[in-house]
Structures are given as structure tokens and as C-alpha cells.
């Protein structure tokens, strides 16, 4: 994978790990519970995608994902213990970036390994939203993503635009950029009007 | 896979997708929640089976499963919004057919890829019942299949008869037909006397 | 796998199957529910590990694991119906042995297939604790392992000592013995002081 893509990927993992840590904190979990929920949220979707595509899971050969998760979870806990508030507004923005990026990574990986377009959209969406879904199931919440909020719809629209770009013959990078910005725009609009 | 088998497989997927949609409707979910629960119910068991057998998951190269899920979920929602009742009685019958067929598909795939007989029975049962189990876990219900109802027992008896036929030297098709009808009969009897 | 290792592995599976059966009994489940919860607890962690490492799952070619699960579940149910009490104290000891052994098996398998040290520790811990986590999720309990109790911490410390031994150039068997006893000691100490 190209270096800058790897860095963006790590940034997405960090944001999702913070979201998982916040949930663990809300549920009064300690050390290990925080790490599990942060990890599941951050890498659960991609893990399922790779298992379904019958590929080696992306983090097995590369420990940097776990370092990022530890740092993100630890910093979040430090912040929560020393301040009274958490900048949720910024987290929501960061989360939208993470979602759009994970969606596009899932689309690209699925198309590379021969999935059909509809399946690629499903796998992109799964990469974006399944980590949060598993986190909510573990915490006995009805998964937020199933309750509306246009979370997944943004992934699907972004995925469709990726596929359309692909079939118009654009380069993989162009498809990824288009898919990313359309997913991001849909998600930000949904956040604004809901 | 032979063509008629593929059509029966799609019919099983459609029936299970309707069952997932009904649960989503009961839980007041909208668009994406319906699609996720319909998909999980319909293809969750087979997906887990293929991941355990270390095979490519059956729907990755073949988008027809998703088309069937969309059509089944959409038609069910339309029906539920326009009529007051749902023909649950017919659904239970169709569900028994789907269960028997998925069980036999799981058995055949497991035996083809070298699983031992006991493991093949476990994987057949898993193909039949795990989709519904995951659906119930996501919806925070205690899984129906674990609470009795002889749902899984039908799969196990059907699986044992498949294995017995196989060891008597019958052809794969004969084993599948015998396993199918014995699973179906057990399930229909269980429904009648419970 | 060497023969004696296989026997220890089966012993670990038996202990975890008993723990799963106790939970099923507490939740008033019958036949199939007992088998599912016993199986999930006993082989769930190892199954996820093998799927993540993209290996054939360990029990697909070897039905002895299922025989052990059936015998363990059945004996437990017989005991519970005929006596008023269950020797929970012995189970906790046996459970600590099972945890330590599963942890070490996961570490060894992960290192053999090229995982980095940090990932190997994660996969060892996952082998030890994920079966119980999935069991708790299915039964709608907040997973015990996320609520403290130093369950996972024992795996992590044991895993770190395995990796350290490995990097000091000790043989695989020595690493496994060291990792096993350190995990076990941590777990037993945690049980004593909590």
C-alpha cells in the first residue's frame, strides 16, 4: 500500500478507536474493556471484509494499527479523566472522515479481488459501519447504524459513485477521491439536517 | 453449481430475507436496518460456514443473492404498509423449506471440502440456523433457536440421515434429497405438535 | 500437532464447555441451546483466531473436539439435575488452566504463521477470552471479561513473557511452558485477591 494511504488509514483507525473508547467509558469499563471496544470499533469492519474476501486480515502483519489504537484509547481516557467535557463536535467531523475513508478502502479492496459492483458497495459499507455495529451489540445497545441517522446511506451513495466512476474508466485513485468526497458530503449533510 | 440448485438456493435466501425483514419491522427499523437484518438472516449462516471452511464466501462473486434480498425485503415492507396482516402461516411453511435446503447445502459443501461427518452435521445446522441467531443477537432477543422449538433438532436428524445415506454409498443428489425431506418432515412435525 | 498437546487441548475445551453449559443452564436453555453455548465458549476463540490468520479452522478436520464438548455438556447437565450444588471452586481452577493453555496455543500458532509479536499477544488473548465473550453476548450479559476481573490481563502478561522468551532465543516448547505458567500464576493470584 502506498505510504500516504497507510497514514490516512491509521488516522481513520484512530478516530474510530476514540469513538469505541467513549462508549467503553460510558459503560464504566476499565483497561481491557476499553482496548477491546476501541479495537472492535476501529478494525472490526475491515477484519470482517478481509475474512469474507478470504484474504489475510490487514492488521496481522502490521502492528502499527494496534499502536495507534492504544495511543488513541489511552489519550482519550487521560482527557476524560482530566477534563469535564469532550469535544464531541470535532469527533463527529473526524468520524465522518473515517467513515468515508473506510468505505473507499473497502470498495477498492473488494474491486481489486474481483467482487461484483453491488457486492463491492456492500463490502465498502460493511467496512465503514460494522465495527460500530459489533461494538453496540457487545454493549447491548440497539446498533445506532440500524436506527437511521443516514450513516449507511452515505456509504451506499458514495459507493455507487465510486462504481460509476470506475465504469466510466477513471483511474483507481480518481474513483477513490470521488467516492471519498461524495460519502463525506452525504454524511456531513445528514449530520447538519438531523 | 447446477442451475436449478442455484434457483432453489435463491428461493431459500428470499424466504429467510422476509423473516429478517419482519423482525426489523417489529423493531421499528427503517431502510438500512431492514436490509442489514434481511441480509444477516438470509446469508449469515452460509457466510460463517464458508469462512470456517476457508473458502471464498459464496455471494462475493455472485450479486444475484443481494438482488433477491432487496426484492424480498422491499416487497415485504410494501405488503406490511398496505395490508394489516401478514400471511405468517405461509411464511412458516416457506421457512421450513428454506431451513431444510440450507441444511443440505451446508452438509454437501462441508463433505465436499473434507470435513468429517460430525463436523458436516454441525456445519449444515450452522448454515440453517446461524443467520437467525445473529439476527436475534443484533436485535437483543434471546435467540429463538436456543430456546427450543426443535428448530435445530430437525437439522441434526436430517444431517444424520444425509451422512448415513452417504456412507451407504448413495449419490450426492440422493443424499441431498433424503436429507432435505427428512429435515423438512421433522420441522413440519415439530411445528404441528408445538 | 504432538499427541500430548492435543490431549491438553481437549482438556481445555472440556473445561470451557462446562463453563458454557453452566451459563445455558442458568438461562433455562435446553438441548440445542446447551450444545451451542458449550461449543461457542469452548471453540469460539480458536475459530476466530484461525479465520483471522486465514488458516483452516482447527476443528474442521478433527471431530474429537465435538465429542469432548458433547461429553462435557452432557455430564454437566446430568450432574446439575442429580445434585444440588456444583463444585464451582474446582471449575475456577480448571478454567484458569484452560485459559493459560489456550493463550499459549494462540501465541504459538500466531508466531508460526508470521504474526508480529504485538499481534501474537492479541491473538493469544483472543483465543483465551473470545469464546466467553461471544457466549455472554448471545445470552445478553455484558461480557464478564470486559468488566475487569483481570482475566485478560493475565493473558497479556503471559503473552509478553512468551514473546520475551522467544526473543531471548528459547525453544518453542520453553516459550510455551513459561507463557503457560506465568498466565496461570497471574490468573490464580487475581482470583485470590479479588
Coordinates of C-alpha atoms in Angstrom, one line a residue:
Chain A
X1 CA 0.0 0.0 0.0
X2 CA 1.3 3.5 -0.8
X3 CA 2.7 5.3 2.2
X4 CA 0.3 8.2 2.4
X5 CA -2.7 5.8 2.1
X6 CA -1.4 3.9 5.1
X7 CA -1.2 7.2 7.1
X8 CA -4.7 8.1 6.2
X9 CA -5.8 4.6 7.2
X10 CA -4.1 4.9 10.6
X11 CA -5.9 8.3 11.1
X12 CA -9.3 6.6 10.4
X13 CA -8.4 3.8 12.8
X14 CA -7.5 6.4 15.5
X15 CA -10.8 8.3 15.1
X16 CA -12.9 5.1 15.3
X17 CA -10.8 3.9 18.3
X18 CA -11.7 7.2 20.1
X19 CA -15.4 6.5 19.4
X20 CA -15.1 3.0 20.9
X21 CA -13.3 4.3 23.9
X22 CA -16.1 6.9 24.6
X23 CA -18.6 4.0 24.6
X24 CA -16.5 1.9 26.9
X25 CA -16.2 4.9 29.3
X26 CA -19.9 5.5 29.2
X27 CA -20.4 1.8 30.2
X28 CA -17.9 2.1 33.1
X29 CA -15.4 -0.4 31.7
X30 CA -11.8 -0.4 32.6
X31 CA -8.5 -1.2 30.9
X32 CA -9.1 -4.3 28.9
X33 CA -12.8 -3.4 28.1
X34 CA -11.6 -0.1 26.7
X35 CA -9.0 -1.8 24.5
X36 CA -11.4 -4.4 23.2
X37 CA -14.2 -1.8 22.4
X38 CA -11.7 0.6 20.8
X39 CA -10.2 -2.3 18.7
X40 CA -13.5 -3.7 17.6
X41 CA -14.8 -0.3 16.6
X42 CA -11.6 0.6 14.7
X43 CA -10.7 -2.7 12.9
X44 CA -13.9 -4.8 13.2
X45 CA -15.3 -3.8 9.8
X46 CA -12.1 -4.3 7.9
X47 CA -11.5 -7.6 9.6
X48 CA -14.8 -9.0 8.5
X49 CA -14.3 -7.7 5.0
X50 CA -10.9 -9.5 4.7
X51 CA -12.4 -12.7 6.1
X52 CA -15.2 -12.6 3.6
X53 CA -12.8 -11.9 0.7
X54 CA -10.7 -14.8 2.0
X55 CA -7.6 -12.6 2.3
X56 CA -5.1 -12.4 5.2
X57 CA -6.5 -9.8 7.7
X58 CA -4.8 -6.5 7.2
X59 CA -3.5 -6.0 10.7
X60 CA -1.9 -9.4 11.2
X61 CA 1.3 -8.5 9.5
X62 CA 1.3 -4.9 10.6
X63 CA 1.3 -4.0 14.3
X64 CA 1.1 -0.2 13.7
X65 CA -2.7 -0.5 13.8
X66 CA -2.6 -1.7 17.4
X67 CA -0.1 1.0 18.4
X68 CA -2.5 3.6 17.1
X69 CA -5.4 2.1 18.9
X70 CA -3.5 2.0 22.2
X71 CA -2.4 5.6 21.8
X72 CA -5.9 6.8 20.8
X73 CA -7.6 4.9 23.7
X74 CA -5.1 6.0 26.3
X75 CA -5.2 9.7 25.3
X76 CA -9.0 9.6 25.3
X77 CA -9.1 8.2 28.8
X78 CA -6.5 10.7 30.1
X79 CA -8.6 13.5 28.5
X80 CA -11.8 12.2 30.0
X81 CA -10.3 12.0 33.5
X82 CA -8.7 15.4 33.5
X83 CA -11.4 17.5 31.7
X84 CA -15.1 17.6 32.2
X85 CA -16.1 17.7 28.6
X86 CA -15.1 16.0 25.4
X87 CA -15.1 17.9 22.1
X88 CA -17.8 15.7 20.6
X89 CA -18.4 18.2 17.8
X90 CA -14.8 17.6 16.4
X91 CA -15.2 13.9 16.9
X92 CA -18.3 13.8 14.7
X93 CA -16.4 15.6 12.0
X94 CA -13.4 13.2 12.3
X95 CA -15.8 10.3 12.4
X96 CA -17.3 11.4 9.1
X97 CA -13.8 11.4 7.6
X98 CA -13.1 8.0 9.0
X99 CA -16.3 6.6 7.6
X100 CA -15.7 8.0 4.1
X101 CA -12.2 6.7 4.0
X102 CA -13.0 3.2 5.3
X103 CA -15.8 3.0 2.8
X104 CA -13.5 3.8 -0.1
X105 CA -10.8 1.4 1.2
X106 CA -13.4 -1.4 1.3
X107 CA -14.6 -0.6 -2.2
X108 CA -11.1 -0.6 -3.6
X109 CA -10.1 -3.8 -1.9
X110 CA -13.3 -5.6 -3.0
X111 CA -13.0 -4.5 -6.6
X112 CA -9.3 -5.5 -6.7
X113 CA -10.2 -9.0 -5.6
X114 CA -12.9 -9.5 -8.2
X115 CA -16.1 -8.7 -6.3
X116 CA -19.0 -7.6 -8.5
X117 CA -20.0 -3.9 -8.2
X118 CA -23.1 -4.5 -5.9
X119 CA -21.0 -6.7 -3.6
X120 CA -18.2 -4.1 -3.6
X121 CA -20.7 -1.5 -2.4
X122 CA -21.9 -3.9 0.3
X123 CA -18.3 -4.6 1.4
X124 CA -17.4 -0.9 1.4
X125 CA -20.4 -0.1 3.6
X126 CA -19.6 -3.1 5.9
X127 CA -16.0 -1.8 6.3
X128 CA -17.4 1.6 7.3
X129 CA -20.2 0.6 9.7
X130 CA -19.7 -3.0 11.0
X131 CA -17.1 -2.1 13.6
X132 CA -19.6 0.3 15.3
X133 CA -22.4 -2.3 14.9
X134 CA -20.4 -5.0 16.7
X135 CA -19.4 -2.5 19.4
X136 CA -23.1 -1.7 20.0
X137 CA -24.0 -5.4 20.1
X138 CA -21.3 -6.1 22.7
X139 CA -22.6 -3.2 24.8
X140 CA -26.2 -4.3 24.5
X141 CA -27.3 -1.2 22.6
X142 CA -29.5 -1.5 19.6
X143 CA -26.9 -0.6 16.9
X144 CA -27.1 3.1 16.1
X145 CA -26.5 2.4 12.4
X146 CA -29.7 0.4 12.1
X147 CA -31.8 3.1 13.7
X148 CA -31.4 5.6 10.8
X149 CA -29.2 8.6 11.0
X150 CA -28.3 8.1 7.3
X151 CA -25.0 6.7 8.4
X152 CA -25.0 3.8 6.0
X153 CA -26.9 5.6 3.2
X154 CA -23.9 7.9 2.9
X155 CA -21.7 4.8 2.3
X156 CA -24.1 3.4 -0.3
X157 CA -24.3 6.7 -2.3
X158 CA -20.5 7.1 -2.1
X159 CA -20.1 3.5 -3.2
X160 CA -22.4 3.9 -6.1
X161 CA -20.4 7.0 -7.3
X162 CA -17.2 5.0 -6.9
X163 CA -18.6 2.2 -9.1
X164 CA -19.9 4.7 -11.7
X165 CA -16.5 6.4 -11.9
X166 CA -14.9 3.0 -12.3
X167 CA -17.2 2.0 -15.1
X168 CA -16.6 5.4 -16.8
X169 CA -12.9 4.2 -17.0
X170 CA -11.4 6.6 -14.4
X171 CA -8.2 5.6 -12.6
X172 CA -8.5 3.9 -9.2
X173 CA -7.2 7.0 -7.5
X174 CA -9.8 9.2 -9.1
X175 CA -12.5 6.7 -8.2
X176 CA -11.3 6.7 -4.6
X177 CA -11.2 10.5 -4.4
X178 CA -14.7 10.9 -5.9
X179 CA -16.1 8.1 -3.6
X180 CA -14.5 9.7 -0.6
X181 CA -15.8 13.2 -1.1
X182 CA -19.3 12.1 -2.0
X183 CA -19.5 9.8 1.1
X184 CA -18.2 12.6 3.2
X185 CA -20.5 15.2 1.8
X186 CA -23.6 13.0 2.3
X187 CA -22.5 12.3 5.9
X188 CA -21.9 15.9 6.7
X189 CA -25.2 17.0 5.2
X190 CA -27.0 14.3 7.1
X191 CA -25.4 15.5 10.3
X192 CA -26.4 19.1 9.6
X193 CA -30.1 18.4 8.9
X194 CA -30.8 15.8 11.5
Chain B
X1 CA -23.3 -25.2 -9.2
X2 CA -26.1 -26.6 -11.3
X3 CA -28.7 -24.1 -12.4
X4 CA -31.7 -25.5 -10.6
X5 CA -29.8 -25.7 -7.4
X6 CA -29.0 -22.1 -7.7
X7 CA -32.6 -21.2 -8.1
X8 CA -33.6 -23.2 -5.0
X9 CA -30.8 -21.5 -3.1
X10 CA -32.2 -18.1 -4.1
X11 CA -35.7 -19.2 -3.0
X12 CA -34.3 -20.1 0.4
X13 CA -32.5 -16.8 0.6
X14 CA -35.7 -14.9 -0.3
X15 CA -37.7 -16.7 2.5
X16 CA -35.1 -16.0 5.1
X17 CA -34.8 -12.4 4.0
X18 CA -38.6 -12.0 4.6
X19 CA -38.2 -13.4 8.1
X20 CA -35.4 -10.9 8.8
X21 CA -37.5 -8.0 7.4
X22 CA -40.4 -8.9 9.7
X23 CA -38.1 -8.7 12.7
X24 CA -36.7 -5.3 11.5
X25 CA -40.3 -4.1 11.1
X26 CA -41.2 -5.2 14.5
X27 CA -38.2 -3.3 15.9
X28 CA -39.2 -0.1 14.1
X29 CA -36.1 0.0 11.9
X30 CA -36.0 1.8 8.6
X31 CA -34.3 1.3 5.2
X32 CA -30.8 0.3 6.1
X33 CA -31.7 -1.6 9.2
X34 CA -34.2 -3.7 7.1
X35 CA -31.5 -4.5 4.6
X36 CA -28.9 -5.5 7.2
X37 CA -31.3 -7.7 9.1
X38 CA -32.7 -9.3 6.0
X39 CA -29.1 -10.0 4.7
X40 CA -27.8 -11.3 8.0
X41 CA -30.7 -13.7 8.3
X42 CA -30.5 -14.9 4.7
X43 CA -26.8 -15.2 4.2
X44 CA -25.2 -15.1 7.7
X45 CA -25.2 -18.9 8.2
X46 CA -23.6 -19.6 4.8
X47 CA -21.1 -16.8 5.2
X48 CA -19.9 -18.3 8.5
X49 CA -19.8 -21.8 7.0
X50 CA -17.6 -20.6 4.1
X51 CA -15.3 -18.6 6.4
X52 CA -14.8 -21.7 8.7
X53 CA -14.2 -24.0 5.7
X54 CA -11.6 -21.3 4.5
X55 CA -13.4 -21.0 1.1
X56 CA -14.4 -17.8 -0.8
X57 CA -17.8 -16.7 0.6
X58 CA -20.5 -17.8 -1.8
X59 CA -22.0 -14.4 -2.5
X60 CA -18.8 -12.4 -3.3
X61 CA -18.7 -13.4 -6.9
X62 CA -22.5 -13.6 -7.4
X63 CA -24.6 -10.5 -6.8
X64 CA -27.9 -12.3 -7.5
X65 CA -28.2 -13.1 -3.8
X66 CA -28.3 -9.4 -3.0
X67 CA -30.8 -8.6 -5.7
X68 CA -33.1 -11.3 -4.2
X69 CA -32.6 -9.9 -0.7
X70 CA -33.5 -6.4 -1.9
X71 CA -36.6 -7.6 -3.7
X72 CA -37.8 -9.8 -0.8
X73 CA -37.2 -7.0 1.8
X74 CA -38.8 -4.3 -0.4
X75 CA -41.9 -6.4 -1.2
X76 CA -42.4 -7.4 2.4
X77 CA -42.2 -3.7 3.5
X78 CA -44.7 -2.7 0.8
X79 CA -47.0 -5.6 1.9
X80 CA -46.8 -4.6 5.6
X81 CA -47.6 -1.0 4.9
X82 CA -50.6 -1.7 2.6
X83 CA -52.2 -4.6 4.5
X84 CA -53.0 -5.1 8.1
X85 CA -51.9 -8.8 8.3
X86 CA -49.1 -10.9 7.1
X87 CA -49.6 -14.5 6.0
X88 CA -47.4 -15.9 8.8
X89 CA -48.7 -19.3 8.2
X90 CA -47.3 -19.5 4.7
X91 CA -44.1 -17.9 5.9
X92 CA -43.6 -20.7 8.5
X93 CA -44.0 -23.3 5.7
X94 CA -41.6 -21.5 3.4
X95 CA -39.2 -21.1 6.3
X96 CA -39.2 -24.9 6.9
X97 CA -38.3 -25.4 3.2
X98 CA -35.5 -22.8 3.5
X99 CA -34.2 -24.4 6.6
X100 CA -34.1 -27.9 5.1
X101 CA -32.5 -26.7 1.9
X102 CA -29.8 -24.6 3.7
X103 CA -29.0 -27.6 5.9
X104 CA -28.4 -29.8 2.9
X105 CA -26.3 -27.2 1.1
X106 CA -24.1 -26.9 4.2
X107 CA -23.8 -30.7 4.5
X108 CA -22.9 -31.1 0.9
X109 CA -20.3 -28.2 0.9
X110 CA -18.7 -29.5 4.1
X111 CA -18.4 -33.1 2.8
X112 CA -17.0 -31.9 -0.5
X113 CA -14.2 -30.0 1.3
X114 CA -13.2 -32.9 3.5
X115 CA -15.0 -32.2 6.8
X116 CA -15.6 -35.3 9.0
X117 CA -19.3 -36.4 9.2
X118 CA -19.9 -35.0 12.7
X119 CA -18.4 -31.7 11.6
X120 CA -20.5 -31.7 8.4
X121 CA -23.7 -32.1 10.5
X122 CA -22.5 -29.2 12.7
X123 CA -21.8 -27.0 9.6
X124 CA -25.2 -28.0 8.0
X125 CA -27.0 -27.0 11.1
X126 CA -25.0 -23.8 11.3
X127 CA -25.9 -22.9 7.8
X128 CA -29.5 -23.4 8.6
X129 CA -29.8 -21.6 12.0
X130 CA -26.9 -19.1 12.5
X131 CA -28.4 -16.4 10.3
X132 CA -31.4 -16.2 12.6
X133 CA -29.3 -16.4 15.7
X134 CA -27.1 -13.5 14.6
X135 CA -30.3 -11.5 13.7
X136 CA -31.7 -12.2 17.2
X137 CA -28.5 -11.2 18.9
X138 CA -28.3 -7.9 16.9
X139 CA -32.0 -7.2 18.0
X140 CA -31.2 -8.0 21.6
X141 CA -33.6 -11.0 21.7
X142 CA -32.5 -14.3 23.3
X143 CA -32.1 -16.3 20.1
X144 CA -35.2 -18.3 19.4
X145 CA -33.2 -21.3 18.1
X146 CA -31.6 -21.7 21.6
X147 CA -35.0 -21.7 23.4
X148 CA -36.2 -25.0 22.0
X149 CA -38.8 -25.2 19.2
X150 CA -36.9 -28.2 17.7
X151 CA -35.6 -26.0 15.1
X152 CA -32.0 -27.2 15.2
X153 CA -33.0 -30.8 16.1
X154 CA -34.6 -31.1 12.7
X155 CA -31.3 -30.1 11.1
X156 CA -29.4 -32.6 13.1
X157 CA -31.7 -35.5 12.3
X158 CA -31.7 -34.5 8.7
X159 CA -27.9 -34.2 8.7
X160 CA -27.5 -37.7 10.3
X161 CA -29.7 -39.2 7.6
X162 CA -27.6 -37.4 4.9
X163 CA -24.4 -38.9 6.4
X164 CA -26.0 -42.3 6.7
X165 CA -27.1 -42.3 3.0
X166 CA -23.6 -41.1 2.1
X167 CA -22.0 -44.0 3.9
X168 CA -24.3 -46.4 2.3
X169 CA -22.8 -45.3 -1.0
X170 CA -25.7 -43.3 -2.4
X171 CA -25.0 -40.5 -4.9
X172 CA -24.7 -36.9 -3.7
X173 CA -28.0 -36.0 -5.2
X174 CA -29.8 -38.9 -3.4
X175 CA -28.2 -37.9 -0.1
X176 CA -29.3 -34.3 -0.6
X177 CA -32.9 -35.3 -1.4
X178 CA -33.1 -37.7 1.6
X179 CA -31.5 -35.1 3.9
X180 CA -33.9 -32.4 2.6
X181 CA -37.1 -34.3 3.1
X182 CA -36.2 -35.7 6.5
X183 CA -35.2 -32.2 7.7
X184 CA -38.4 -30.8 6.3
X185 CA -40.6 -33.5 7.8
X186 CA -39.1 -33.2 11.2
X187 CA -39.5 -29.4 11.1
X188 CA -43.2 -29.6 9.9
X189 CA -44.0 -32.2 12.6
X190 CA -42.4 -30.0 15.3
X191 CA -44.4 -27.1 14.1
X192 CA -47.6 -29.1 14.2
X193 CA -47.2 -30.5 17.7
X194 CA -45.8 -27.5 19.5
Chain C
X1 CA 0.4 -31.5 16.5
X2 CA 2.2 -33.6 19.1
X3 CA -0.1 -36.1 20.8
X4 CA 0.2 -34.8 24.4
X5 CA -0.5 -31.2 23.2
X6 CA -3.7 -32.5 21.6
X7 CA -4.8 -34.1 24.9
X8 CA -4.1 -30.9 26.8
X9 CA -6.0 -29.0 24.2
X10 CA -9.0 -31.3 24.6
X11 CA -8.9 -30.9 28.3
X12 CA -9.0 -27.1 27.9
X13 CA -12.0 -27.5 25.5
X14 CA -13.8 -29.7 28.1
X15 CA -13.4 -27.1 30.9
X16 CA -14.6 -24.3 28.7
X17 CA -17.6 -26.4 27.5
X18 CA -18.6 -27.0 31.1
X19 CA -18.5 -23.2 31.7
X20 CA -20.7 -22.7 28.7
X21 CA -23.1 -25.4 29.9
X22 CA -23.5 -23.7 33.3
X23 CA -24.4 -20.5 31.6
X24 CA -27.0 -22.2 29.4
X25 CA -28.5 -24.0 32.5
X26 CA -28.7 -20.6 34.3
X27 CA -30.6 -19.2 31.3
X28 CA -33.1 -22.2 31.3
X29 CA -32.0 -23.4 27.8
X30 CA -32.5 -27.0 26.7
X31 CA -30.6 -29.5 24.5
X32 CA -29.5 -27.5 21.5
X33 CA -29.0 -24.2 23.4
X34 CA -26.7 -26.1 25.7
X35 CA -24.7 -27.5 22.8
X36 CA -24.4 -24.2 21.1
X37 CA -23.3 -22.3 24.2
X38 CA -20.8 -25.0 25.2
X39 CA -19.4 -25.1 21.7
X40 CA -19.1 -21.3 21.4
X41 CA -17.4 -21.0 24.7
X42 CA -15.0 -23.9 24.0
X43 CA -14.0 -23.3 20.4
X44 CA -15.2 -19.7 19.6
X45 CA -11.9 -18.1 20.4
X46 CA -9.8 -20.5 18.4
X47 CA -12.2 -20.4 15.5
X48 CA -11.9 -16.6 15.3
X49 CA -8.1 -16.8 15.6
X50 CA -7.9 -19.3 12.7
X51 CA -10.2 -17.3 10.5
X52 CA -8.1 -14.1 11.1
X53 CA -4.9 -16.0 10.3
X54 CA -6.6 -17.2 7.2
X55 CA -6.0 -20.9 8.2
X56 CA -8.3 -23.9 8.0
X57 CA -10.2 -23.9 11.3
X58 CA -8.7 -26.4 13.7
X59 CA -11.8 -28.5 14.4
X60 CA -13.0 -29.0 10.8
X61 CA -10.7 -32.0 10.1
X62 CA -10.9 -33.3 13.7
X63 CA -14.2 -34.3 15.2
X64 CA -12.7 -35.2 18.6
X65 CA -13.3 -31.6 19.8
X66 CA -17.1 -32.1 19.3
X67 CA -17.1 -35.4 21.1
X68 CA -15.4 -33.8 24.0
X69 CA -17.9 -30.9 24.0
X70 CA -20.9 -33.3 23.9
X71 CA -19.5 -35.4 26.8
X72 CA -18.6 -32.4 28.9
X73 CA -22.0 -30.8 28.3
X74 CA -23.9 -34.0 28.9
X75 CA -22.1 -34.9 32.1
X76 CA -22.6 -31.4 33.4
X77 CA -26.3 -31.5 32.8
X78 CA -26.6 -34.9 34.5
X79 CA -24.7 -33.6 37.5
X80 CA -26.8 -30.5 37.8
X81 CA -30.0 -32.5 37.7
X82 CA -28.9 -35.0 40.2
X83 CA -27.1 -32.8 42.8
X84 CA -28.0 -29.5 44.3
X85 CA -24.6 -27.9 44.1
X86 CA -21.8 -27.6 41.5
X87 CA -18.1 -27.6 42.5
X88 CA -17.6 -24.1 41.2
X89 CA -14.3 -23.8 43.1
X90 CA -12.8 -26.6 41.1
X91 CA -14.2 -25.2 37.9
X92 CA -12.5 -21.9 38.5
X93 CA -9.2 -23.7 38.9
X94 CA -9.7 -25.7 35.8
X95 CA -10.8 -22.6 34.0
X96 CA -7.6 -20.9 34.8
X97 CA -5.7 -23.9 33.4
X98 CA -7.8 -23.7 30.2
X99 CA -7.2 -20.0 29.8
X100 CA -3.5 -20.3 30.2
X101 CA -3.3 -23.2 27.7
X102 CA -5.5 -21.5 25.1
X103 CA -3.5 -18.3 25.4
X104 CA -0.2 -20.2 24.7
X105 CA -1.8 -22.2 21.8
X106 CA -2.9 -18.9 20.2
X107 CA 0.5 -17.3 20.7
X108 CA 2.4 -20.3 19.2
X109 CA 0.0 -20.5 16.2
X110 CA 0.2 -16.8 15.5
X111 CA 4.0 -16.7 15.7
X112 CA 4.3 -19.8 13.5
X113 CA 2.2 -18.1 10.8
X114 CA 4.2 -14.9 10.8
X115 CA 2.2 -12.5 13.0
X116 CA 4.3 -9.7 14.7
X117 CA 4.8 -10.0 18.5
X118 CA 2.1 -7.5 19.4
X119 CA -0.4 -9.1 17.1
X120 CA 0.5 -12.6 18.6
X121 CA -0.2 -11.3 22.1
X122 CA -3.6 -10.0 20.8
X123 CA -4.4 -13.3 19.1
X124 CA -3.4 -15.4 22.1
X125 CA -5.6 -13.3 24.4
X126 CA -8.4 -13.6 21.8
X127 CA -8.1 -17.4 21.8
X128 CA -8.4 -17.4 25.6
X129 CA -11.2 -14.9 26.1
X130 CA -13.3 -14.5 23.0
X131 CA -15.3 -17.7 23.4
X132 CA -16.6 -16.5 26.7
X133 CA -17.2 -13.0 25.3
X134 CA -19.4 -14.4 22.4
X135 CA -21.3 -16.6 24.9
X136 CA -22.1 -13.6 27.1
X137 CA -23.2 -11.6 24.1
X138 CA -25.6 -14.4 22.9
X139 CA -27.0 -14.5 26.5
X140 CA -27.4 -10.8 26.7
X141 CA -24.9 -10.3 29.5
X142 CA -22.4 -7.6 29.5
X143 CA -19.3 -9.7 28.8
X144 CA -17.6 -10.5 32.1
X145 CA -14.1 -10.2 30.5
X146 CA -14.8 -6.5 29.7
X147 CA -15.8 -5.8 33.3
X148 CA -12.4 -6.3 34.9
X149 CA -11.5 -9.4 36.9
X150 CA -8.0 -9.3 35.4
X151 CA -9.0 -12.1 33.1
X152 CA -7.4 -10.7 30.0
X153 CA -4.6 -9.0 31.9
X154 CA -3.3 -12.5 32.8
X155 CA -3.3 -13.4 29.1
X156 CA -1.4 -10.2 28.1
X157 CA 1.3 -10.6 30.8
X158 CA 1.7 -14.3 29.9
X159 CA 1.8 -13.4 26.2
X160 CA 4.5 -10.8 26.9
X161 CA 6.6 -13.3 28.7
X162 CA 6.2 -15.8 25.8
X163 CA 7.4 -13.2 23.4
X164 CA 10.3 -12.2 25.6
X165 CA 11.4 -15.8 25.9
X166 CA 11.1 -16.2 22.2
X167 CA 13.3 -13.2 21.5
X168 CA 15.9 -14.5 24.0
X169 CA 16.2 -17.4 21.7
X170 CA 14.5 -20.1 23.8
X171 CA 12.9 -23.1 22.1
X172 CA 9.2 -23.0 21.2
X173 CA 8.4 -25.6 24.0
X174 CA 10.3 -23.5 26.6
X175 CA 8.4 -20.4 25.5
X176 CA 5.1 -22.2 25.8
X177 CA 5.9 -23.5 29.3
X178 CA 7.0 -20.1 30.5
X179 CA 4.0 -18.4 28.9
X180 CA 1.6 -21.0 30.4
X181 CA 2.9 -20.8 34.0
X182 CA 3.0 -17.0 34.0
X183 CA -0.5 -16.7 32.6
X184 CA -1.7 -19.3 35.1
X185 CA 0.0 -17.7 38.1
X186 CA -1.4 -14.2 37.2
X187 CA -4.9 -15.7 36.9
X188 CA -4.7 -17.6 40.2
X189 CA -3.3 -14.5 42.0
X190 CA -6.1 -12.4 40.6
X191 CA -8.7 -14.9 41.7
X192 CA -7.2 -15.0 45.2
X193 CA -7.1 -11.2 45.8
X194 CA -10.4 -10.2 44.1

